[in-house]
Amino acid sequence: MEGNKGTALDLGIQGMSCSACAVRIEKSLGKLGGVQEAAVSYASRRAWIRYVPDELEAEAIKERIRRLGFGVSDPGDRSAEYAAMRTLRLRLLVSALLTLPLLWAMAGHYAALSFLPLPDFIRSGWVQLGLATAIQFGVGLPFYQNAWSALRAGSANMDVLVALGTSAAYLYSHYVVFAHASSSDAHPDGMLPLYFDTGAVVITAVLLGKYMESRSAARALRESDGYAKLKAEEITVLRAEEARLVPASSVRDGDIVLVAPGGLVPVDGLVTGGQSEVDESLLTGESRAVSKRPGSRVWAGTTNRGDTLRIRTETTGDGTLLSRIDALLRQAQASKTGIQRKVDRISARFVPLMLLASALTYAAWALWLAPGDGSQAALSALAVLLVACPCALGLATPISLVIASGKLARRGVVVKEASALESLAKVEVVLLDKTGTLTEGRPCVAGMQPAPGWSAAAVLKLAAAAEAESPHPYAAAVREEARRRGLVPPAADNRIEWTGYGVAADCAEGRIAVGGRQLAQQERWSGMKRAEDFAAIREAQGETVLFVALGRDCIGALALGDRLKRESPEAVQALRMAGLDVWLATGDSAGPAAAAAREAGIVRWKGGMLPEDKLQQIRALQRQGRVVAMAGDGWNDAPALAAADAGFAMAGGTDAALDAGHVALLRPSLTGIHGAIAASRLTMRNIKQNLGFAFLYNVVMVPVAACGLLEPWMAGAAMALSSVTVVGNALRLSGRLARELR
Ligand code: ADP
Ligand code: MG
């Protein structure tokens, strides 16, 4: 499995003018041999590619993108994007300056503005021609370049509309200048009916819109970029008992790193010296500082709030939790949802459709509405070209998704696929696992019942030997109790773990097995009477009972207590208030299941469920047409998490959570589930507003333009403003989410 998963490549892309460009890059990369998956996001200006390194080099992928006419940069490095924004601003400025005299000349056409002094040179068609040419082919050159590369790839984008529309205006005026220069009959008021101003104003308006859009998009996206800033460039390491500042790339696993008070922890590792408090809020969303002492685990990207810490490096660079979260987030932000795919399909046909609409408008005016008045037909057709806006349409979905996933990540909720955010909004049932999900997952041994002839210590020792390598929280509890009592478990091998049942291993005394009642029944253990009596009492109190056997003989039982997480009842309540059905589905037996359900305020619960049963339960609910979310641990609930419409992996061992399900909850609390569902509902609503606006805009504006009611420059400005509106609405979402997700 691992082998054919390929390598991921993350890139920043510059020069996309609308989502049609993103689709074009995606298509082109898809055709490249060795590329398994390619996702390009116009909203976040990023690409995420999975490829087979044996068949293809990263450089070849970059080259392919450059050949399509786009810039490629390091994803963490926004400087290329800022540079692009500065260029855009410069173009806007030059364009505006050159347009001004043309507008001035235009103002002279209006009687109401005749008080304005109009210098003669501005009146001259030749001066106007010069200015217009500079705008059209100087400032406007990129429109042609982009339009050309789109057309060459068989697609059409916003640039095609702009290039075509402004060129038409320019050429028409051009023709007028020369026609009048050769014949000497001047216009009655000494002015030529030029359209240079139109092309120029449209270009300026479009640039203004693009600039405003990219500025507010940058503002909206800044938050999802935050991780890059959490990466240290230089790290203080201890070499030969001497503290030295070295470049981050030269730090190796095992190096001892020093983190001063207020400093950023630069690596994942174990504390070997010092005691302190660490702020992990940027990683997990947990605002309380966490205390750290020798033996505690710390993660890169967290901040030391207390005294100096010594940390033994375990993971650096791209392997750290922070980097992995960052990569997952970028992948998610580049991935597409169902809605977005539909919109992309529509947008792809949009530009050709508008070219047709424009041609029809021309024909209708020229042949039917105003025969003989070529300029009216031309102006209306031009307005249709310029008002149609595929950009607002393409921007509507991704920008809101990027904002929402960025905001959630900051609160310890990592959405790994954009489509999960879409299904989350529709979730009706939430299935919760018990151990480690609803409860702390840090159970401890609360009581023991050895079989006749056995001591508690002997049973515990053997149980701990069998549990020596299991990642289950119960195994940890058994080991911890043995350690606490100073017992050293005997060596064992031939380990087996039956997920949802228990474990077994061979040691000198024979084969030892530890597990729940189902395991004992399955294996037909004998001498269960005393253990069962003990279990009946303890389970009624809500404790979990494990049975221990040597061979097939039961040699004792252990009762484990696990506390509900402090926030669990509140989180369950919030989910129910949001109209969701909350179920508890646990592998534990009925007693502890009922107790946990009662304490957490859950009405529907089911015990004795194997991971497989949880999976079947989810499928059954889905067959009834219900949308199901499941929260569980990343390892034995992984299949159920994958089958759910939205699977939340709880951060028990933090790392496993990142691999399972669709959403990783880095803070070990259920409150993130409600937060994610609430956020997704808001986000989907925002997206629908955006799409609704974008559709409505085109449905209204295109006919208005076709009827000749819009001046071409107004059409250009309206187009530019429509995407600004969409970005503005997405920014509103950003504020709303910030208030909602506290
Ligand atoms: P939950 O659904 O509460 O997370 P699991 O599916 O992890 O429960 O486990 C179900 C049951 O299987 C446990 O209640 C326990 O009886 C048994 N079990 C699973 N793994 C182990 C183990 N490593 N040691 C002992 N018992 C185990
Ligand atoms: Mg579990």
Short mmCIF file of N, CA and C and ligand atoms in Angstrom, two decimals, residues 433-437 472-473 614 632-633 635-637, ligand 2:
data_model
loop_
_atom_site.label_atom_id
_atom_site.label_comp_id
_atom_site.label_asym_id
_atom_site.label_seq_id
_atom_site.Cartn_x
_atom_site.Cartn_y
_atom_site.Cartn_z
N ASP A 433 -17.74 6.53 19.79
CA ASP A 433 -17.07 5.41 20.43
C ASP A 433 -16.93 5.79 21.90
N LYS A 434 -16.69 4.82 22.77
CA LYS A 434 -16.61 5.18 24.18
C LYS A 434 -15.18 5.47 24.64
N THR A 435 -14.36 4.40 24.64
CA THR A 435 -13.05 4.53 25.27
C THR A 435 -12.16 5.52 24.51
N GLY A 436 -11.76 6.56 25.18
CA GLY A 436 -10.87 7.52 24.56
C GLY A 436 -11.59 8.57 23.73
N THR A 437 -12.88 8.32 23.47
CA THR A 437 -13.65 9.30 22.72
C THR A 437 -14.55 10.06 23.68
N HIS A 472 -3.90 -0.39 22.96
CA HIS A 472 -5.21 -0.11 23.55
C HIS A 472 -5.06 0.57 24.91
N PRO A 473 -5.91 1.53 25.24
CA PRO A 473 -5.83 2.19 26.54
C PRO A 473 -5.91 1.20 27.70
N LYS A 614 -19.62 -1.79 14.12
CA LYS A 614 -19.79 -0.34 14.01
C LYS A 614 -19.91 0.03 12.53
N GLY A 632 -14.18 8.27 16.62
CA GLY A 632 -13.55 7.14 17.29
C GLY A 632 -12.06 7.28 17.26
N ASP A 633 -11.37 6.23 17.72
CA ASP A 633 -9.92 6.35 17.72
C ASP A 633 -9.39 6.00 16.33
N TRP A 635 -7.06 4.03 15.31
CA TRP A 635 -6.57 2.72 14.91
C TRP A 635 -7.65 1.66 14.83
N ASN A 636 -8.38 1.31 15.95
CA ASN A 636 -9.30 0.21 15.69
C ASN A 636 -10.66 0.65 15.15
N ASP A 637 -10.93 1.95 15.14
CA ASP A 637 -12.17 2.41 14.52
C ASP A 637 -11.95 2.91 13.10
MG MG B 2 -12.08 2.34 20.79
#
